[in-house]
PDB file of C-alpha atoms in Angstrom:
ATOM      1  CA  MET A   7      12.100  21.982 -10.521  1.00 82.00           C
ATOM      2  CA  ALA A   8      10.748  18.835  -8.983  1.00 88.00           C
ATOM      3  CA  PRO A   9      10.711  15.802  -8.757  1.00 92.00           C
ATOM      4  CA  ILE A  10      14.129  16.708  -7.458  1.00 90.00           C
ATOM      5  CA  LEU A  11      16.019  13.404  -7.503  1.00 89.00           C
ATOM      6  CA  LYS A  12      14.561  12.288 -10.814  1.00 87.00           C
ATOM      7  CA  ILE A  13      15.586  15.506 -12.524  1.00 87.00           C
ATOM      8  CA  ALA A  14      19.060  15.238 -10.917  1.00 87.00           C
ATOM      9  CA  HIS A  15      19.315  11.655 -12.391  1.00 88.00           C
ATOM     10  CA  MET A  16      19.665  10.320  -8.871  1.00 87.00           C
ATOM     11  CA  ALA A  17      16.856   7.724  -8.990  1.00 86.00           C
ATOM     12  CA  ASN A  18      17.888   4.600  -7.033  1.00 88.00           C
ATOM     13  CA  SER A  19      21.018   6.384  -5.742  1.00 91.00           C
ATOM     14  CA  PRO A  20      21.901   5.935  -2.022  1.00 94.00           C
ATOM     15  CA  VAL A  21      20.257   9.319  -1.379  1.00 95.00           C
ATOM     16  CA  ASP A  22      17.056   8.170  -3.075  1.00 96.00           C
ATOM     17  CA  LEU A  23      17.019   4.935  -1.045  1.00 96.00           C
ATOM     18  CA  PHE A  24      17.757   6.827   2.188  1.00 97.00           C
ATOM     19  CA  LEU A  25      14.838   9.139   1.424  1.00 97.00           C
ATOM     20  CA  ALA A  26      12.691   6.032   0.831  1.00 97.00           C
ATOM     21  CA  VAL A  27      13.390   4.872   4.405  1.00 98.00           C
ATOM     22  CA  CYS A  28      12.566   8.369   5.757  1.00 98.00           C
ATOM     23  CA  LEU A  29       9.353   8.673   3.705  1.00 98.00           C
ATOM     24  CA  GLY A  30       8.419   5.151   4.730  1.00 98.00           C
ATOM     25  CA  PHE A  31       8.975   6.054   8.384  1.00 98.00           C
ATOM     26  CA  PHE A  32       6.461   8.889   8.201  1.00 98.00           C
ATOM     27  CA  PHE A  33       4.123   6.718   6.074  1.00 98.00           C
ATOM     28  CA  GLY A  34       4.105   4.028   8.788  1.00 97.00           C
ATOM     29  CA  LEU A  35       3.837   6.570  11.570  1.00 97.00           C
ATOM     30  CA  VAL A  36       0.832   8.285  10.048  1.00 97.00           C
ATOM     31  CA  LEU A  37      -0.884   5.041   8.994  1.00 97.00           C
ATOM     32  CA  GLU A  38      -0.576   3.533  12.468  1.00 96.00           C
ATOM     33  CA  SER A  39      -1.554   6.819  14.172  1.00 96.00           C
ATOM     34  CA  GLY A  40      -4.633   7.043  11.955  1.00 95.00           C
ATOM     35  CA  GLY A  41      -5.663   3.520  12.921  1.00 93.00           C
ATOM     36  CA  LEU A  42      -5.001   1.862   9.554  1.00 94.00           C
ATOM     37  CA  ALA A  43      -2.807  -0.819  11.145  1.00 93.00           C
ATOM     38  CA  ASN A  44      -5.920  -2.160  12.955  1.00 94.00           C
ATOM     39  CA  CYS A  45      -7.732  -4.867  10.973  1.00 95.00           C
ATOM     40  CA  ARG A  46     -10.948  -4.283  12.938  1.00 95.00           C
ATOM     41  CA  LYS A  47     -11.021  -0.709  11.708  1.00 95.00           C
ATOM     42  CA  ILE A  48     -10.408  -1.890   8.129  1.00 96.00           C
ATOM     43  CA  ALA A  49     -13.175  -4.488   8.407  1.00 96.00           C
ATOM     44  CA  GLY A  50     -15.360  -1.797   9.958  1.00 96.00           C
ATOM     45  CA  VAL A  51     -15.621  -0.095   6.566  1.00 96.00           C
ATOM     46  CA  PHE A  52     -17.373  -3.152   5.154  1.00 97.00           C
ATOM     47  CA  TYR A  53     -19.903  -3.417   7.998  1.00 97.00           C
ATOM     48  CA  LEU A  54     -20.165   0.379   8.538  1.00 96.00           C
ATOM     49  CA  TYR A  55     -19.387   0.192  12.265  1.00 95.00           C
ATOM     50  CA  ASP A  56     -16.210   2.250  11.836  1.00 95.00           C
ATOM     51  CA  VAL A  57     -15.382   4.322   8.722  1.00 96.00           C
ATOM     52  CA  THR A  58     -12.090   5.756   9.985  1.00 96.00           C
ATOM     53  CA  VAL A  59     -10.235   4.168   7.064  1.00 96.00           C
ATOM     54  CA  VAL A  60     -12.430   5.928   4.502  1.00 96.00           C
ATOM     55  CA  LYS A  61     -11.946   9.296   6.257  1.00 97.00           C
ATOM     56  CA  VAL A  62      -8.135   8.890   6.350  1.00 97.00           C
ATOM     57  CA  MET A  63      -7.873   7.558   2.811  1.00 97.00           C
ATOM     58  CA  PHE A  64      -9.979  10.161   1.051  1.00 97.00           C
ATOM     59  CA  SER A  65      -8.536  13.104   3.028  1.00 97.00           C
ATOM     60  CA  ALA A  66      -5.087  11.841   1.995  1.00 98.00           C
ATOM     61  CA  ILE A  67      -6.034  11.470  -1.666  1.00 97.00           C
ATOM     62  CA  LEU A  68      -7.620  14.919  -1.721  1.00 98.00           C
ATOM     63  CA  THR A  69      -4.673  16.589   0.050  1.00 98.00           C
ATOM     64  CA  ALA A  70      -2.043  15.020  -2.199  1.00 98.00           C
ATOM     65  CA  MET A  71      -4.159  15.686  -5.306  1.00 97.00           C
ATOM     66  CA  LEU A  72      -4.528  19.394  -4.514  1.00 98.00           C
ATOM     67  CA  LEU A  73      -0.820  19.765  -3.699  1.00 98.00           C
ATOM     68  CA  LEU A  74       0.159  17.966  -6.917  1.00 97.00           C
ATOM     69  CA  TYR A  75      -2.215  20.193  -8.898  1.00 96.00           C
ATOM     70  CA  ALA A  76      -1.070  23.425  -7.249  1.00 97.00           C
ATOM     71  CA  THR A  77       2.672  22.773  -7.609  1.00 97.00           C
ATOM     72  CA  SER A  78       2.180  21.628 -11.172  1.00 96.00           C
ATOM     73  CA  ALA A  79       0.170  24.761 -12.024  1.00 96.00           C
ATOM     74  CA  LEU A  80       2.862  26.963 -10.441  1.00 96.00           C
ATOM     75  CA  GLY A  81       5.522  25.262 -12.537  1.00 95.00           C
ATOM     76  CA  ILE A  82       7.308  23.773  -9.528  1.00 95.00           C
ATOM     77  CA  LEU A  83       6.557  20.144 -10.264  1.00 95.00           C
ATOM     78  CA  ASP A  84       6.755  18.427 -13.635  1.00 94.00           C
ATOM     79  CA  ILE A  85       3.825  16.056 -13.227  1.00 93.00           C
ATOM     80  CA  SER A  86       4.460  14.338 -16.589  1.00 93.00           C
ATOM     81  CA  ILE A  87       7.533  12.450 -15.348  1.00 92.00           C
ATOM     82  CA  LEU A  88       6.024  11.139 -12.111  1.00 93.00           C
ATOM     83  CA  TYR A  89       5.608   7.382 -11.875  1.00 92.00           C
ATOM     84  CA  LEU A  90       2.171   6.265 -12.948  1.00 90.00           C
ATOM     85  CA  PRO A  91       1.220   2.643 -13.601  1.00 90.00           C
ATOM     86  CA  ASP A  92      -0.103   1.964 -17.116  1.00 91.00           C
ATOM     87  CA  THR A  93      -3.881   1.757 -17.400  1.00 93.00           C
ATOM     88  CA  PHE A  94      -5.210  -1.786 -17.783  1.00 95.00           C
ATOM     89  CA  ILE A  95      -8.873  -1.239 -16.899  1.00 96.00           C
ATOM     90  CA  ILE A  96     -10.081  -4.872 -17.063  1.00 97.00           C
ATOM     91  CA  SER A  97      -7.102  -6.179 -15.088  1.00 96.00           C
ATOM     92  CA  TYR A  98      -7.515  -3.447 -12.493  1.00 97.00           C
ATOM     93  CA  ILE A  99     -11.220  -4.080 -12.049  1.00 97.00           C
ATOM     94  CA  LEU A 100     -10.522  -7.786 -11.619  1.00 98.00           C
ATOM     95  CA  ALA A 101      -7.567  -7.145  -9.303  1.00 97.00           C
ATOM     96  CA  GLY A 102      -9.473  -4.605  -7.203  1.00 97.00           C
ATOM     97  CA  THR A 103     -12.425  -6.971  -6.797  1.00 98.00           C
ATOM     98  CA  VAL A 104     -10.215  -9.915  -5.727  1.00 98.00           C
ATOM     99  CA  LEU A 105      -8.289  -7.594  -3.407  1.00 98.00           C
ATOM    100  CA  GLY A 106     -11.537  -6.415  -1.826  1.00 98.00           C
ATOM    101  CA  VAL A 107     -12.626 -10.035  -1.245  1.00 98.00           C
ATOM    102  CA  GLY A 108      -9.254 -10.832   0.319  1.00 97.00           C
ATOM    103  CA  MET A 109      -9.303  -7.638   2.370  1.00 97.00           C
ATOM    104  CA  VAL A 110     -12.641  -8.342   4.079  1.00 97.00           C
ATOM    105  CA  MET A 111     -11.512 -11.932   4.764  1.00 96.00           C
ATOM    106  CA  GLY A 112      -7.978 -11.131   5.946  1.00 95.00           C
ATOM    107  CA  GLY A 113      -8.514  -7.698   7.390  1.00 94.00           C
ATOM    108  CA  TYR A 114      -5.694  -5.864   5.587  1.00 91.00           C
TER     109      TYR A 114
ATOM    110  CA  MET B   8      -5.392  10.704  16.088  1.00 90.00           C
ATOM    111  CA  ASN B   9      -8.307  12.479  14.393  1.00 95.00           C
ATOM    112  CA  PRO B  10      -8.771  10.575  11.079  1.00 96.00           C
ATOM    113  CA  TYR B  11      -9.015  13.762   8.991  1.00 97.00           C
ATOM    114  CA  ILE B  12      -5.783  15.107  10.467  1.00 97.00           C
ATOM    115  CA  ALA B  13      -4.100  11.736   9.893  1.00 97.00           C
ATOM    116  CA  GLY B  14      -5.413  11.769   6.307  1.00 97.00           C
ATOM    117  CA  ILE B  15      -4.090  15.256   5.613  1.00 98.00           C
ATOM    118  CA  ALA B  16      -0.702  14.248   7.102  1.00 98.00           C
ATOM    119  CA  LEU B  17      -0.696  11.129   4.931  1.00 98.00           C
ATOM    120  CA  GLY B  18      -1.454  13.305   1.862  1.00 98.00           C
ATOM    121  CA  PHE B  19       1.556  15.477   2.708  1.00 98.00           C
ATOM    122  CA  VAL B  20       3.826  12.409   3.033  1.00 98.00           C
ATOM    123  CA  LEU B  21       2.539  11.100  -0.323  1.00 98.00           C
ATOM    124  CA  PHE B  22       3.080  14.498  -1.932  1.00 97.00           C
ATOM    125  CA  ALA B  23       6.618  14.694  -0.482  1.00 97.00           C
ATOM    126  CA  SER B  24       7.372  11.328  -2.048  1.00 97.00           C
ATOM    127  CA  PHE B  25       6.307  12.578  -5.481  1.00 97.00           C
ATOM    128  CA  LEU B  26       8.096  15.927  -5.032  1.00 96.00           C
ATOM    129  CA  LEU B  27      11.404  14.434  -3.892  1.00 96.00           C
ATOM    130  CA  CYS B  28      11.629  11.060  -5.597  1.00 96.00           C
ATOM    131  CA  GLY B  29       9.082  11.263  -8.405  1.00 95.00           C
ATOM    132  CA  LYS B  30       7.153   8.199  -7.286  1.00 95.00           C
ATOM    133  CA  GLY B  31       4.314   7.435  -4.891  1.00 95.00           C
ATOM    134  CA  LEU B  32       4.100   5.303  -1.801  1.00 96.00           C
ATOM    135  CA  GLY B  33       3.471   1.566  -2.188  1.00 94.00           C
ATOM    136  CA  GLY B  34       3.069  -1.337   0.193  1.00 93.00           C
ATOM    137  CA  SER B  35       2.817  -4.575  -1.788  1.00 94.00           C
ATOM    138  CA  ALA B  36       5.961  -4.524  -3.948  1.00 94.00           C
ATOM    139  CA  ALA B  37       8.217  -5.022  -0.890  1.00 96.00           C
ATOM    140  CA  TRP B  38       6.270  -8.164   0.023  1.00 95.00           C
ATOM    141  CA  ALA B  39       6.448  -9.523  -3.520  1.00 95.00           C
ATOM    142  CA  ARG B  40      10.189  -8.959  -3.558  1.00 96.00           C
ATOM    143  CA  LEU B  41      10.711 -10.451  -0.087  1.00 96.00           C
ATOM    144  CA  SER B  42       8.667 -13.517  -1.156  1.00 95.00           C
ATOM    145  CA  ALA B  43      10.738 -13.863  -4.327  1.00 96.00           C
ATOM    146  CA  TYR B  44      13.950 -13.546  -2.291  1.00 96.00           C
ATOM    147  CA  LEU B  45      12.845 -16.260   0.165  1.00 97.00           C
ATOM    148  CA  MET B  46      11.644 -18.581  -2.634  1.00 96.00           C
ATOM    149  CA  HIS B  47      14.980 -18.029  -4.368  1.00 96.00           C
ATOM    150  CA  LEU B  48      16.756 -19.481  -1.312  1.00 96.00           C
ATOM    151  CA  ILE B  49      14.733 -22.686  -1.701  1.00 97.00           C
ATOM    152  CA  ALA B  50      14.321 -23.050  -5.483  1.00 95.00           C
ATOM    153  CA  PRO B  51      16.658 -20.611  -7.295  1.00 94.00           C
ATOM    154  CA  ALA B  52      16.279 -22.042 -10.808  1.00 94.00           C
ATOM    155  CA  HIS B  53      12.510 -22.079 -10.583  1.00 94.00           C
ATOM    156  CA  ILE B  54      12.286 -18.429  -9.538  1.00 94.00           C
ATOM    157  CA  GLU B  55      14.871 -17.142 -12.017  1.00 94.00           C
ATOM    158  CA  ASN B  56      12.909 -18.807 -14.868  1.00 94.00           C
ATOM    159  CA  SER B  57       9.570 -17.522 -13.631  1.00 93.00           C
ATOM    160  CA  PRO B  58       8.049 -15.129 -16.162  1.00 92.00           C
ATOM    161  CA  TYR B  59       6.932 -12.845 -13.363  1.00 93.00           C
ATOM    162  CA  PHE B  60       9.717 -12.981 -10.808  1.00 94.00           C
ATOM    163  CA  GLY B  61      12.613 -13.695 -13.179  1.00 93.00           C
ATOM    164  CA  HIS B  62      13.424 -10.035 -13.920  1.00 93.00           C
ATOM    165  CA  TYR B  63      13.968  -9.327 -10.215  1.00 94.00           C
ATOM    166  CA  PHE B  64      17.118 -11.443 -10.544  1.00 94.00           C
ATOM    167  CA  ALA B  65      18.241 -10.443 -14.083  1.00 90.00           C
ATOM    168  CA  HIS B  66      22.023  -9.803 -14.391  1.00 89.00           C
ATOM    169  CA  GLY B  67      22.651 -11.022 -10.837  1.00 88.00           C
ATOM    170  CA  LYS B  68      20.492  -8.287  -9.267  1.00 92.00           C
ATOM    171  CA  ASN B  69      19.391  -8.473  -5.670  1.00 94.00           C
ATOM    172  CA  PRO B  70      15.557  -8.255  -5.591  1.00 95.00           C
ATOM    173  CA  LEU B  71      15.712  -6.456  -2.238  1.00 96.00           C
ATOM    174  CA  TYR B  72      17.850  -3.605  -3.552  1.00 95.00           C
ATOM    175  CA  PHE B  73      14.773  -1.655  -4.625  1.00 96.00           C
ATOM    176  CA  TRP B  74      13.242   1.699  -3.643  1.00 96.00           C
ATOM    177  CA  LEU B  75       9.924   0.230  -2.436  1.00 96.00           C
ATOM    178  CA  VAL B  76      11.737  -2.320  -0.247  1.00 97.00           C
ATOM    179  CA  PHE B  77      13.584   0.538   1.526  1.00 98.00           C
ATOM    180  CA  LEU B  78      10.250   2.325   1.846  1.00 98.00           C
ATOM    181  CA  GLY B  79       8.805  -0.848   3.396  1.00 97.00           C
ATOM    182  CA  ILE B  80      11.603  -0.973   6.001  1.00 97.00           C
ATOM    183  CA  GLY B  81      10.822   2.617   6.912  1.00 98.00           C
ATOM    184  CA  THR B  82       7.100   1.882   7.078  1.00 97.00           C
ATOM    185  CA  PHE B  83       7.721  -0.944   9.552  1.00 97.00           C
ATOM    186  CA  LEU B  84       9.886   1.291  11.762  1.00 98.00           C
ATOM    187  CA  GLY B  85       7.426   4.189  11.627  1.00 98.00           C
ATOM    188  CA  GLY B  86       4.524   1.940  12.499  1.00 97.00           C
ATOM    189  CA  LEU B  87       6.523   0.457  15.392  1.00 97.00           C
ATOM    190  CA  VAL B  88       7.388   3.879  16.772  1.00 98.00           C
ATOM    191  CA  SER B  89       3.740   4.913  16.503  1.00 97.00           C
ATOM    192  CA  THR B  90       2.602   1.905  18.594  1.00 96.00           C
ATOM    193  CA  PHE B  91       5.097   3.006  21.319  1.00 97.00           C
ATOM    194  CA  ILE B  92       3.897   6.641  21.144  1.00 96.00           C
ATOM    195  CA  HIS B  93       0.272   5.528  21.526  1.00 95.00           C
ATOM    196  CA  GLY B  94       1.056   2.848  24.115  1.00 94.00           C
ATOM    197  CA  ARG B  95      -0.486   0.026  22.103  1.00 92.00           C
ATOM    198  CA  SER B  96       2.571  -2.023  21.324  1.00 92.00           C
ATOM    199  CA  LYS B  97       1.708  -5.672  22.049  1.00 91.00           C
ATOM    200  CA  ILE B  98       1.502  -9.054  20.343  1.00 93.00           C
ATOM    201  CA  GLU B  99      -2.107  -9.955  19.717  1.00 92.00           C
ATOM    202  CA  VAL B 100      -4.482 -11.591  17.217  1.00 93.00           C
ATOM    203  CA  ASN B 101      -6.985  -8.845  16.451  1.00 92.00           C
ATOM    204  CA  LYS B 102     -10.387 -10.304  15.610  1.00 92.00           C
ATOM    205  CA  GLY B 103     -14.148 -10.101  16.022  1.00 91.00           C
ATOM    206  CA  PRO B 104     -15.678 -11.485  19.241  1.00 92.00           C
ATOM    207  CA  ALA B 105     -17.334 -14.556  17.666  1.00 92.00           C
ATOM    208  CA  ILE B 106     -14.373 -16.214  15.900  1.00 94.00           C
ATOM    209  CA  SER B 107     -11.597 -18.363  17.406  1.00 95.00           C
ATOM    210  CA  VAL B 108      -7.932 -17.366  17.059  1.00 95.00           C
ATOM    211  CA  LYS B 109      -7.354 -20.358  14.812  1.00 96.00           C
ATOM    212  CA  GLY B 110     -10.353 -19.447  12.619  1.00 95.00           C
ATOM    213  CA  ARG B 111      -9.140 -15.862  12.369  1.00 96.00           C
ATOM    214  CA  LEU B 112      -5.672 -17.015  11.242  1.00 96.00           C
ATOM    215  CA  VAL B 113      -7.194 -19.299   8.568  1.00 97.00           C
ATOM    216  CA  TYR B 114      -9.210 -16.349   7.214  1.00 96.00           C
ATOM    217  CA  ALA B 115      -6.097 -14.134   7.387  1.00 96.00           C
ATOM    218  CA  LEU B 116      -4.059 -16.648   5.377  1.00 97.00           C
ATOM    219  CA  ALA B 117      -6.793 -17.108   2.753  1.00 97.00           C
ATOM    220  CA  GLY B 118      -7.368 -13.358   2.507  1.00 97.00           C
ATOM    221  CA  GLY B 119      -3.622 -12.718   2.345  1.00 97.00           C
ATOM    222  CA  ILE B 120      -3.204 -15.086  -0.587  1.00 97.00           C
ATOM    223  CA  LEU B 121      -5.979 -13.301  -2.481  1.00 98.00           C
ATOM    224  CA  VAL B 122      -4.599  -9.834  -1.660  1.00 97.00           C
ATOM    225  CA  GLY B 123      -1.069 -10.912  -2.657  1.00 96.00           C
ATOM    226  CA  PHE B 124      -2.246 -12.238  -6.015  1.00 97.00           C
ATOM    227  CA  ALA B 125      -4.519  -9.248  -6.659  1.00 97.00           C
ATOM    228  CA  SER B 126      -1.780  -6.710  -5.866  1.00 97.00           C
ATOM    229  CA  ARG B 127       0.452  -8.241  -8.522  1.00 96.00           C
ATOM    230  CA  LEU B 128      -2.382  -8.473 -11.047  1.00 96.00           C
ATOM    231  CA  GLY B 129      -3.273  -4.845 -10.396  1.00 96.00           C
ATOM    232  CA  LEU B 130       0.309  -3.510 -10.265  1.00 94.00           C
ATOM    233  CA  GLY B 131      -0.251  -2.314  -6.714  1.00 93.00           C
ATOM    234  CA  CYS B 132      -2.397  -2.413  -3.612  1.00 93.00           C
ATOM    235  CA  THR B 133      -4.505   0.163  -1.803  1.00 94.00           C
ATOM    236  CA  SER B 134      -1.324   2.263  -1.356  1.00 94.00           C
ATOM    237  CA  GLY B 135       0.205   2.260  -4.830  1.00 94.00           C
ATOM    238  CA  GLN B 136      -3.035   2.258  -6.810  1.00 95.00           C
ATOM    239  CA  GLY B 137      -5.563   3.408  -4.228  1.00 94.00           C
ATOM    240  CA  LEU B 138      -3.617   6.314  -2.731  1.00 96.00           C
ATOM    241  CA  ALA B 139      -0.829   7.306  -5.105  1.00 96.00           C
ATOM    242  CA  GLY B 140      -2.608   6.505  -8.373  1.00 96.00           C
ATOM    243  CA  ALA B 141      -5.875   8.051  -7.205  1.00 96.00           C
ATOM    244  CA  ALA B 142      -4.119  11.265  -6.134  1.00 96.00           C
ATOM    245  CA  MET B 143      -2.641  11.413  -9.673  1.00 96.00           C
ATOM    246  CA  LEU B 144      -6.222  11.126 -11.002  1.00 95.00           C
ATOM    247  CA  SER B 145      -5.366   7.916 -12.863  1.00 95.00           C
ATOM    248  CA  LEU B 146      -8.506   6.386 -14.339  1.00 96.00           C
ATOM    249  CA  GLY B 147      -7.153   2.850 -13.814  1.00 96.00           C
ATOM    250  CA  SER B 148      -6.440   3.583 -10.151  1.00 97.00           C
ATOM    251  CA  TRP B 149      -9.952   4.847  -9.542  1.00 97.00           C
ATOM    252  CA  ALA B 150     -11.386   1.767 -11.316  1.00 97.00           C
ATOM    253  CA  PHE B 151      -9.195  -0.326  -8.997  1.00 97.00           C
ATOM    254  CA  LEU B 152     -10.247   1.570  -5.862  1.00 97.00           C
ATOM    255  CA  PHE B 153     -13.972   1.295  -6.515  1.00 97.00           C
ATOM    256  CA  SER B 154     -13.536  -2.409  -7.355  1.00 98.00           C
ATOM    257  CA  VAL B 155     -11.925  -2.940  -3.938  1.00 98.00           C
ATOM    258  CA  PHE B 156     -15.039  -1.544  -2.267  1.00 97.00           C
ATOM    259  CA  PHE B 157     -17.247  -3.614  -4.565  1.00 98.00           C
ATOM    260  CA  GLY B 158     -15.341  -6.850  -3.783  1.00 98.00           C
ATOM    261  CA  GLY B 159     -15.366  -6.100  -0.060  1.00 97.00           C
ATOM    262  CA  TYR B 160     -19.066  -5.221   0.206  1.00 98.00           C
ATOM    263  CA  ALA B 161     -20.045  -8.194  -2.000  1.00 98.00           C
ATOM    264  CA  THR B 162     -18.169 -10.610   0.317  1.00 97.00           C
ATOM    265  CA  ALA B 163     -18.782  -8.988   3.710  1.00 97.00           C
ATOM    266  CA  TYR B 164     -22.024 -10.876   4.415  1.00 97.00           C
ATOM    267  CA  PHE B 165     -20.384 -14.266   3.901  1.00 97.00           C
ATOM    268  CA  VAL B 166     -17.453 -13.658   6.286  1.00 96.00           C
ATOM    269  CA  LYS B 167     -19.277 -11.619   8.939  1.00 94.00           C
ATOM    270  CA  ASP B 168     -18.527 -14.249  11.617  1.00 93.00           C
ATOM    271  CA  GLY B 169     -14.919 -13.100  11.467  1.00 92.00           C
ATOM    272  CA  TRP B 170     -15.669  -9.566  12.513  1.00 94.00           C
ATOM    273  CA  LEU B 171     -19.129  -9.114  14.098  1.00 92.00           C
TER     274      LEU B 171
END
């Protein structure tokens, strides 16, 4: 059963933190390879001269979503104990809007 | 790299994070904790009594001993290795053709302050909410994600000198 380390009560153990560095490594590798470390590509989304970021982002969401759904349906992954931030709709709409303003100004 | 391939690979990394550790990938928490750590060096009492940052230091805890900070270290290393692989490792100020380097840095600082504040208000940035939360089909995360596009498109015209 997964999530493996959470079920084994090993959250925040040295193994968990080591895995964080490994996952982060691949996260950074893929983000940079996909062009998401380039602020001109990020700004490109807002002027529609380069929509690479949208392609990467929504392919990633879709891939992870389908894998989460499939493993949950097969009984491999207990989706109910995964970390999920609480839903504060008004705060999130406000936060997302301010973040979007900052993103087009700053580029990240 | 083809953006769709990169996106699918990113989806697999995100899924692996959920499968192994039970949590998604995030980018902003490491910066919040690093900021709190640095502010604590200058004004320890102020930070420890801060309603937001105080709990990072509760019971003598180190704010940097945190899963997302370790993830951030890995992200930096992975990004660095990728720049070497693709032969684009150099120090530069990336900007549009019309703006000066100084102007670009002023915009970057102003934008960074807004993004930093917004990521704390929204409990995450485009990684934690936009990617991880959206893949979990969280309603709040999708509201956040569409608001990012709304904020960006609403502002784009006024800051176009920075990019076009």
